[in-house]
PDB file of C-alpha atoms and ligand atoms in Angstrom:
ATOM      1  CA  MET T   1      61.246 145.959 138.761  1.00  0.00           C
ATOM      2  CA  LYS T   2      57.979 144.963 137.045  1.00  0.00           C
ATOM      3  CA  VAL T   3      55.475 143.960 139.734  1.00  0.00           C
ATOM      4  CA  SER T   4      52.037 142.413 139.128  1.00  0.00           C
ATOM      5  CA  VAL T   5      49.500 143.215 141.856  1.00  0.00           C
ATOM      6  CA  ILE T   6      46.351 141.079 141.743  1.00  0.00           C
ATOM      7  CA  LEU T   7      43.361 141.991 143.941  1.00  0.00           C
ATOM      8  CA  GLY T   8      40.401 139.652 144.478  1.00  0.00           C
ATOM      9  CA  HIS T   9      37.848 141.662 146.456  1.00  0.00           C
ATOM     10  CA  PRO T  10      34.543 143.168 145.259  1.00  0.00           C
ATOM     11  CA  ASN T  11      34.399 146.180 147.605  1.00  0.00           C
ATOM     12  CA  LYS T  12      36.516 149.305 147.329  1.00  0.00           C
ATOM     13  CA  GLU T  13      35.699 150.169 150.969  1.00  0.00           C
ATOM     14  CA  SER T  14      37.273 146.929 152.205  1.00  0.00           C
ATOM     15  CA  PHE T  15      40.491 146.454 154.147  1.00  0.00           C
ATOM     16  CA  ASN T  16      41.746 144.355 151.228  1.00  0.00           C
ATOM     17  CA  TYR T  17      41.389 147.385 148.986  1.00  0.00           C
ATOM     18  CA  ALA T  18      43.323 149.463 151.526  1.00  0.00           C
ATOM     19  CA  ILE T  19      46.102 146.845 151.445  1.00  0.00           C
ATOM     20  CA  ALA T  20      46.198 147.069 147.640  1.00  0.00           C
ATOM     21  CA  GLU T  21      46.391 150.875 147.720  1.00  0.00           C
ATOM     22  CA  THR T  22      49.188 150.729 150.287  1.00  0.00           C
ATOM     23  CA  VAL T  23      51.130 148.151 148.251  1.00  0.00           C
ATOM     24  CA  ILE T  24      50.788 150.129 145.016  1.00  0.00           C
ATOM     25  CA  GLY T  25      51.706 153.434 146.669  1.00  0.00           C
ATOM     26  CA  LYS T  26      54.826 151.957 148.248  1.00  0.00           C
ATOM     27  CA  LEU T  27      55.930 150.150 145.074  1.00  0.00           C
ATOM     28  CA  LYS T  28      55.499 153.248 142.920  1.00  0.00           C
ATOM     29  CA  ALA T  29      57.313 155.439 145.455  1.00  0.00           C
ATOM     30  CA  SER T  30      60.220 152.987 145.223  1.00  0.00           C
ATOM     31  CA  GLY T  31      60.341 153.311 141.433  1.00  0.00           C
ATOM     32  CA  HIS T  32      58.766 149.989 140.459  1.00  0.00           C
ATOM     33  CA  GLU T  33      56.568 149.512 137.403  1.00  0.00           C
ATOM     34  CA  VAL T  34      53.210 148.252 138.707  1.00  0.00           C
ATOM     35  CA  PHE T  35      50.680 146.176 136.758  1.00  0.00           C
ATOM     36  CA  PHE T  36      47.561 146.448 138.945  1.00  0.00           C
ATOM     37  CA  HIS T  37      44.518 144.252 138.365  1.00  0.00           C
ATOM     38  CA  ASP T  38      41.365 144.672 140.420  1.00  0.00           C
ATOM     39  CA  LEU T  39      39.758 141.487 139.064  1.00  0.00           C
ATOM     40  CA  TYR T  40      36.162 142.464 139.929  1.00  0.00           C
ATOM     41  CA  GLU T  41      36.598 145.972 138.528  1.00  0.00           C
ATOM     42  CA  GLU T  42      37.927 144.661 135.224  1.00  0.00           C
ATOM     43  CA  GLY T  43      35.254 141.927 135.042  1.00  0.00           C
ATOM     44  CA  PHE T  44      37.718 139.055 134.873  1.00  0.00           C
ATOM     45  CA  ASP T  45      35.884 135.912 133.740  1.00  0.00           C
ATOM     46  CA  ALA T  46      36.766 133.051 136.096  1.00  0.00           C
ATOM     47  CA  ILE T  47      35.493 130.311 133.792  1.00  0.00           C
ATOM     48  CA  MET T  48      38.017 128.443 131.670  1.00  0.00           C
ATOM     49  CA  SER T  49      36.662 127.282 128.311  1.00  0.00           C
ATOM     50  CA  GLY T  50      37.120 123.795 126.856  1.00  0.00           C
ATOM     51  CA  TYR T  51      39.088 125.342 123.980  1.00  0.00           C
ATOM     52  CA  GLU T  52      41.490 126.946 126.419  1.00  0.00           C
ATOM     53  CA  LEU T  53      41.944 123.732 128.395  1.00  0.00           C
ATOM     54  CA  VAL T  54      42.898 121.740 125.303  1.00  0.00           C
ATOM     55  CA  ASN T  55      44.941 124.374 123.472  1.00  0.00           C
ATOM     56  CA  SER T  56      46.720 126.211 126.328  1.00  0.00           C
ATOM     57  CA  VAL T  57      45.800 129.494 124.676  1.00  0.00           C
ATOM     58  CA  SER T  58      42.741 131.682 125.252  1.00  0.00           C
ATOM     59  CA  LYS T  59      40.402 133.521 122.893  1.00  0.00           C
ATOM     60  CA  ASP T  60      39.834 135.977 125.778  1.00  0.00           C
ATOM     61  CA  MET T  61      42.324 138.792 125.144  1.00  0.00           C
ATOM     62  CA  LEU T  62      42.240 139.861 128.813  1.00  0.00           C
ATOM     63  CA  VAL T  63      43.502 136.411 129.802  1.00  0.00           C
ATOM     64  CA  GLU T  64      46.274 136.592 127.190  1.00  0.00           C
ATOM     65  CA  HIS T  65      47.213 140.039 128.506  1.00  0.00           C
ATOM     66  CA  HIS T  66      47.447 138.658 132.052  1.00  0.00           C
ATOM     67  CA  CYS T  67      49.572 135.733 130.838  1.00  0.00           C
ATOM     68  CA  LYS T  68      52.018 138.076 129.075  1.00  0.00           C
ATOM     69  CA  GLU T  69      52.347 140.217 132.203  1.00  0.00           C
ATOM     70  CA  ILE T  70      52.860 137.303 134.563  1.00  0.00           C
ATOM     71  CA  ILE T  71      55.624 135.945 132.315  1.00  0.00           C
ATOM     72  CA  GLU T  72      57.360 139.346 132.474  1.00  0.00           C
ATOM     73  CA  ALA T  73      56.717 139.966 136.187  1.00  0.00           C
ATOM     74  CA  GLU T  74      59.755 140.179 138.454  1.00  0.00           C
ATOM     75  CA  GLY T  75      57.476 140.402 141.475  1.00  0.00           C
ATOM     76  CA  ILE T  76      53.938 139.139 142.118  1.00  0.00           C
ATOM     77  CA  ILE T  77      51.668 140.336 144.933  1.00  0.00           C
ATOM     78  CA  ILE T  78      48.267 138.761 145.560  1.00  0.00           C
ATOM     79  CA  ILE T  79      45.649 140.237 147.906  1.00  0.00           C
ATOM     80  CA  HIS T  80      42.378 138.591 148.922  1.00  0.00           C
ATOM     81  CA  PRO T  81      40.125 137.642 151.851  1.00  0.00           C
ATOM     82  CA  ASN T  82      39.789 134.125 153.223  1.00  0.00           C
ATOM     83  CA  TRP T  83      36.526 132.785 151.785  1.00  0.00           C
ATOM     84  CA  TRP T  84      35.841 129.238 152.999  1.00  0.00           C
ATOM     85  CA  GLY T  85      39.563 128.633 153.403  1.00  0.00           C
ATOM     86  CA  GLN T  86      40.057 129.537 149.741  1.00  0.00           C
ATOM     87  CA  PRO T  87      40.503 132.553 147.491  1.00  0.00           C
ATOM     88  CA  PRO T  88      37.280 134.089 146.101  1.00  0.00           C
ATOM     89  CA  ALA T  89      36.157 132.228 142.940  1.00  0.00           C
ATOM     90  CA  ILE T  90      37.238 135.070 140.660  1.00  0.00           C
ATOM     91  CA  LEU T  91      40.826 134.658 141.842  1.00  0.00           C
ATOM     92  CA  LYS T  92      40.667 130.858 141.621  1.00  0.00           C
ATOM     93  CA  GLY T  93      39.613 131.401 137.990  1.00  0.00           C
ATOM     94  CA  TRP T  94      42.596 133.722 137.484  1.00  0.00           C
ATOM     95  CA  VAL T  95      44.904 130.958 138.758  1.00  0.00           C
ATOM     96  CA  ASP T  96      43.279 128.365 136.467  1.00  0.00           C
ATOM     97  CA  ARG T  97      43.415 130.553 133.372  1.00  0.00           C
ATOM     98  CA  VAL T  98      46.590 132.620 133.816  1.00  0.00           C
ATOM     99  CA  LEU T  99      48.992 130.290 135.651  1.00  0.00           C
ATOM    100  CA  ARG T 100      48.427 127.743 132.916  1.00  0.00           C
ATOM    101  CA  LYS T 101      50.739 125.175 131.379  1.00  0.00           C
ATOM    102  CA  GLY T 102      53.304 126.864 129.166  1.00  0.00           C
ATOM    103  CA  VAL T 103      53.004 130.120 131.115  1.00  0.00           C
ATOM    104  CA  ALA T 104      53.672 129.217 134.760  1.00  0.00           C
ATOM    105  CA  TYR T 105      54.753 125.579 134.528  1.00  0.00           C
ATOM    106  CA  ASP T 106      55.528 122.794 132.097  1.00  0.00           C
ATOM    107  CA  GLU T 107      55.722 119.029 132.420  1.00  0.00           C
ATOM    108  CA  GLU T 108      58.360 116.467 131.618  1.00  0.00           C
ATOM    109  CA  LYS T 109      57.680 112.753 131.635  1.00  0.00           C
ATOM    110  CA  ASP T 110      59.615 110.489 133.997  1.00  0.00           C
ATOM    111  CA  GLU T 111      60.729 106.983 132.994  1.00  0.00           C
ATOM    112  CA  LYS T 112      57.261 105.630 133.816  1.00  0.00           C
ATOM    113  CA  GLY T 113      55.551 108.299 131.701  1.00  0.00           C
ATOM    114  CA  ALA T 114      54.227 110.232 134.696  1.00  0.00           C
ATOM    115  CA  GLY T 115      54.274 114.030 134.572  1.00  0.00           C
ATOM    116  CA  VAL T 116      57.030 115.888 136.444  1.00  0.00           C
ATOM    117  CA  PRO T 117      56.343 119.617 136.868  1.00  0.00           C
ATOM    118  CA  ILE T 118      58.878 122.244 135.816  1.00  0.00           C
ATOM    119  CA  GLY T 119      58.307 125.745 137.180  1.00  0.00           C
ATOM    120  CA  LEU T 120      58.482 128.487 134.566  1.00  0.00           C
ATOM    121  CA  LEU T 121      57.784 131.658 136.548  1.00  0.00           C
ATOM    122  CA  LYS T 122      60.772 133.995 136.508  1.00  0.00           C
ATOM    123  CA  THR T 123      59.499 136.246 139.304  1.00  0.00           C
ATOM    124  CA  LYS T 124      62.074 136.897 142.014  1.00  0.00           C
ATOM    125  CA  VAL T 125      59.516 137.118 144.796  1.00  0.00           C
ATOM    126  CA  VAL T 126      55.860 136.377 145.548  1.00  0.00           C
ATOM    127  CA  MET T 127      53.886 137.933 148.375  1.00  0.00           C
ATOM    128  CA  VAL T 128      50.337 137.033 149.424  1.00  0.00           C
ATOM    129  CA  PHE T 129      48.255 139.218 151.751  1.00  0.00           C
ATOM    130  CA  ASN T 130      45.100 137.737 153.276  1.00  0.00           C
ATOM    131  CA  THR T 131      42.423 138.807 155.729  1.00  0.00           C
ATOM    132  CA  SER T 132      40.138 136.646 157.836  1.00  0.00           C
ATOM    133  CA  ASN T 133      37.783 136.568 160.799  1.00  0.00           C
ATOM    134  CA  THR T 134      39.235 133.459 162.469  1.00  0.00           C
ATOM    135  CA  PRO T 135      41.721 133.735 165.367  1.00  0.00           C
ATOM    136  CA  GLU T 136      45.133 132.247 164.554  1.00  0.00           C
ATOM    137  CA  GLN T 137      45.004 129.311 166.981  1.00  0.00           C
ATOM    138  CA  ARG T 138      41.587 128.181 165.734  1.00  0.00           C
ATOM    139  CA  GLU T 139      42.703 128.558 162.119  1.00  0.00           C
ATOM    140  CA  LEU T 140      45.747 126.364 162.695  1.00  0.00           C
ATOM    141  CA  GLU T 141      44.070 123.731 164.887  1.00  0.00           C
ATOM    142  CA  MET T 142      40.736 123.419 163.072  1.00  0.00           C
ATOM    143  CA  PHE T 143      41.568 124.240 159.477  1.00  0.00           C
ATOM    144  CA  LYS T 144      45.383 123.789 159.161  1.00  0.00           C
ATOM    145  CA  ASP T 145      45.728 127.116 157.326  1.00  0.00           C
ATOM    146  CA  PRO T 146      44.631 125.924 153.856  1.00  0.00           C
ATOM    147  CA  LEU T 147      45.601 129.213 152.196  1.00  0.00           C
ATOM    148  CA  GLU T 148      49.269 128.604 153.068  1.00  0.00           C
ATOM    149  CA  THR T 149      49.114 125.168 151.442  1.00  0.00           C
ATOM    150  CA  ILE T 150      47.259 126.439 148.387  1.00  0.00           C
ATOM    151  CA  TRP T 151      49.496 129.419 147.600  1.00  0.00           C
ATOM    152  CA  LYS T 152      52.876 128.218 148.830  1.00  0.00           C
ATOM    153  CA  ASN T 153      52.856 124.518 147.966  1.00  0.00           C
ATOM    154  CA  CYS T 154      50.151 123.826 145.403  1.00  0.00           C
ATOM    155  CA  ILE T 155      50.692 126.942 143.298  1.00  0.00           C
ATOM    156  CA  PHE T 156      53.947 128.843 143.631  1.00  0.00           C
ATOM    157  CA  ASP T 157      56.307 126.031 144.605  1.00  0.00           C
ATOM    158  CA  PHE T 158      54.829 124.067 141.679  1.00  0.00           C
ATOM    159  CA  CYS T 159      55.576 127.048 139.410  1.00  0.00           C
ATOM    160  CA  GLY T 160      59.197 127.242 140.584  1.00  0.00           C
ATOM    161  CA  VAL T 161      58.978 130.096 143.096  1.00  0.00           C
ATOM    162  CA  LYS T 162      60.973 129.600 146.306  1.00  0.00           C
ATOM    163  CA  ASN T 163      61.024 133.184 147.567  1.00  0.00           C
ATOM    164  CA  PHE T 164      57.479 133.207 148.956  1.00  0.00           C
ATOM    165  CA  HIS T 165      56.042 135.353 151.762  1.00  0.00           C
ATOM    166  CA  ARG T 166      52.526 135.446 153.128  1.00  0.00           C
ATOM    167  CA  LYS T 167      50.808 137.553 155.777  1.00  0.00           C
ATOM    168  CA  MET T 168      47.315 137.016 157.198  1.00  0.00           C
ATOM    169  CA  PHE T 169      45.629 139.940 158.964  1.00  0.00           C
ATOM    170  CA  ARG T 170      43.053 138.910 161.547  1.00  0.00           C
ATOM    171  CA  VAL T 171      40.468 139.254 163.103  1.00  0.00           C
ATOM    172  CA  ILE T 172      39.080 141.871 160.728  1.00  0.00           C
ATOM    173  CA  GLU T 173      35.515 142.146 162.066  1.00  0.00           C
ATOM    174  CA  VAL T 174      36.642 143.167 165.570  1.00  0.00           C
ATOM    175  CA  SER T 175      39.687 145.210 164.552  1.00  0.00           C
ATOM    176  CA  THR T 176      40.057 148.855 165.553  1.00  0.00           C
ATOM    177  CA  LEU T 177      41.067 151.718 163.291  1.00  0.00           C
ATOM    178  CA  GLU T 178      44.426 151.853 165.103  1.00  0.00           C
ATOM    179  CA  GLU T 179      45.033 148.138 164.498  1.00  0.00           C
ATOM    180  CA  ARG T 180      44.249 148.546 160.815  1.00  0.00           C
ATOM    181  CA  LYS T 181      46.616 151.486 160.519  1.00  0.00           C
ATOM    182  CA  GLU T 182      49.317 149.409 162.199  1.00  0.00           C
ATOM    183  CA  TRP T 183      48.615 146.504 159.794  1.00  0.00           C
ATOM    184  CA  LEU T 184      49.034 148.840 156.812  1.00  0.00           C
ATOM    185  CA  ARG T 185      52.379 149.943 158.265  1.00  0.00           C
ATOM    186  CA  GLU T 186      53.317 146.222 158.390  1.00  0.00           C
ATOM    187  CA  VAL T 187      52.376 145.932 154.717  1.00  0.00           C
ATOM    188  CA  GLU T 188      54.705 148.841 153.930  1.00  0.00           C
ATOM    189  CA  MET T 189      57.491 147.238 155.950  1.00  0.00           C
ATOM    190  CA  MET T 190      57.112 143.954 154.076  1.00  0.00           C
ATOM    191  CA  ILE T 191      57.250 145.770 150.737  1.00  0.00           C
ATOM    192  CA  ASN T 192      60.318 147.679 151.950  1.00  0.00           C
ATOM    193  CA  GLU T 193      62.017 144.478 153.020  1.00  0.00           C
ATOM    194  CA  HIS T 194      61.417 142.486 149.845  1.00  0.00           C
ATOM    195  CA  PHE T 195      61.080 145.059 147.066  1.00  0.00           C
ATOM    196  CA  CYS T 196      63.295 147.994 148.057  1.00  0.00           C
TER     197      CYS T 196
HETATM  198  C1  LIG I 201      31.791 134.020 151.202  1.00  0.00           C
HETATM  199  C2  LIG I 201      32.595 134.288 152.435  1.00  0.00           C
HETATM  200  C3  LIG I 201      33.291 133.252 153.040  1.00  0.00           C
HETATM  201  C4  LIG I 201      34.082 133.489 154.161  1.00  0.00           C
HETATM  202  N1  LIG I 201      34.801 132.466 154.711  1.00  0.00           N
HETATM  203  C5  LIG I 201      35.605 132.712 155.757  1.00  0.00           C
HETATM  204  C6  LIG I 201      36.412 131.668 156.300  1.00  0.00           C
HETATM  205  O1  LIG I 201      36.393 130.527 155.849  1.00  0.00           O
HETATM  206  N2  LIG I 201      37.230 131.975 157.346  1.00  0.00           N
HETATM  207  C7  LIG I 201      37.290 133.236 157.867  1.00  0.00           C
HETATM  208  O2  LIG I 201      38.054 133.457 158.804  1.00  0.00           O
HETATM  209  N3  LIG I 201      36.553 134.247 157.361  1.00  0.00           N
HETATM  210  C8  LIG I 201      35.713 134.015 156.321  1.00  0.00           C
HETATM  211  N4  LIG I 201      34.982 135.029 155.788  1.00  0.00           N
HETATM  212  C9  LIG I 201      35.151 136.394 156.332  1.00  0.00           C
HETATM  213  C10 LIG I 201      36.145 137.201 155.479  1.00  0.00           C
HETATM  214  O3  LIG I 201      37.415 136.593 155.467  1.00  0.00           O
HETATM  215  C11 LIG I 201      36.235 138.604 156.024  1.00  0.00           C
HETATM  216  O4  LIG I 201      34.980 139.207 155.851  1.00  0.00           O
HETATM  217  C12 LIG I 201      37.279 139.439 155.302  1.00  0.00           C
HETATM  218  O5  LIG I 201      38.547 138.886 155.469  1.00  0.00           O
HETATM  219  C13 LIG I 201      37.264 140.846 155.841  1.00  0.00           C
HETATM  220  O6  LIG I 201      38.108 141.664 155.079  1.00  0.00           O
HETATM  221  P1  LIG I 201      37.512 142.872 154.229  1.00  0.00           P
HETATM  222  O7  LIG I 201      36.999 143.890 155.210  1.00  0.00           O
HETATM  223  O8  LIG I 201      38.641 143.402 153.422  1.00  0.00           O
HETATM  224  O9  LIG I 201      36.389 142.294 153.401  1.00  0.00           O
HETATM  225  C14 LIG I 201      34.158 134.800 154.701  1.00  0.00           C
HETATM  226  C15 LIG I 201      33.424 135.827 154.104  1.00  0.00           C
HETATM  227  C16 LIG I 201      32.648 135.597 152.985  1.00  0.00           C
HETATM  228  C17 LIG I 201      31.887 136.724 152.348  1.00  0.00           C
END
């Protein structure tokens, strides 16, 4: 299976990076073909140009490369920290520029001329791993878990993906080494369950 792994974290010492390494190791050991993108490492430009917006094609060859891969991907795994209830800007830019019209979705007009989305992604499964410093109850009561809404509803459901799984690891800043090791075992178990 061709699996795209997208990491949005600027620090290779981070727990997010450890999640990415665990995901890639497990996927490769199971015989999958992995397309790994550390967005900060590769200098992904988050800013969509006016040309791109109007033409649904980019002059940035890295963006075109990402688009080609995401069309081919049979699995997509996204890894990032919770930053203000959102993905880091670099990853938001990846969504804007790569999951564009004609790549991830299209639109039909209804009888009133309003746009009706049609999901185009062929991936069999999407998995999102997040980290945060907010306890679960506070996250749900105060913030309503915006990352679930963003990734599940606004993005992947819109793009036609029903087989969606997400896991938030928390609270990172007070976690012990043992907890982190256990969390990485959970990551492996999730990969086993959905990709093996
Ligand atoms: C710009 C920024 C915004 C953040 N916003 C939030 C937030 O809204 N909620 C939260 O729980 N943690 C927030 N955090 C904390 C990060 O989620 C936390 O540092 C990260 O998940 C830890 O994982 P890491 O060790 O892999 O970086 C924020 C951190 C930064 C740098």
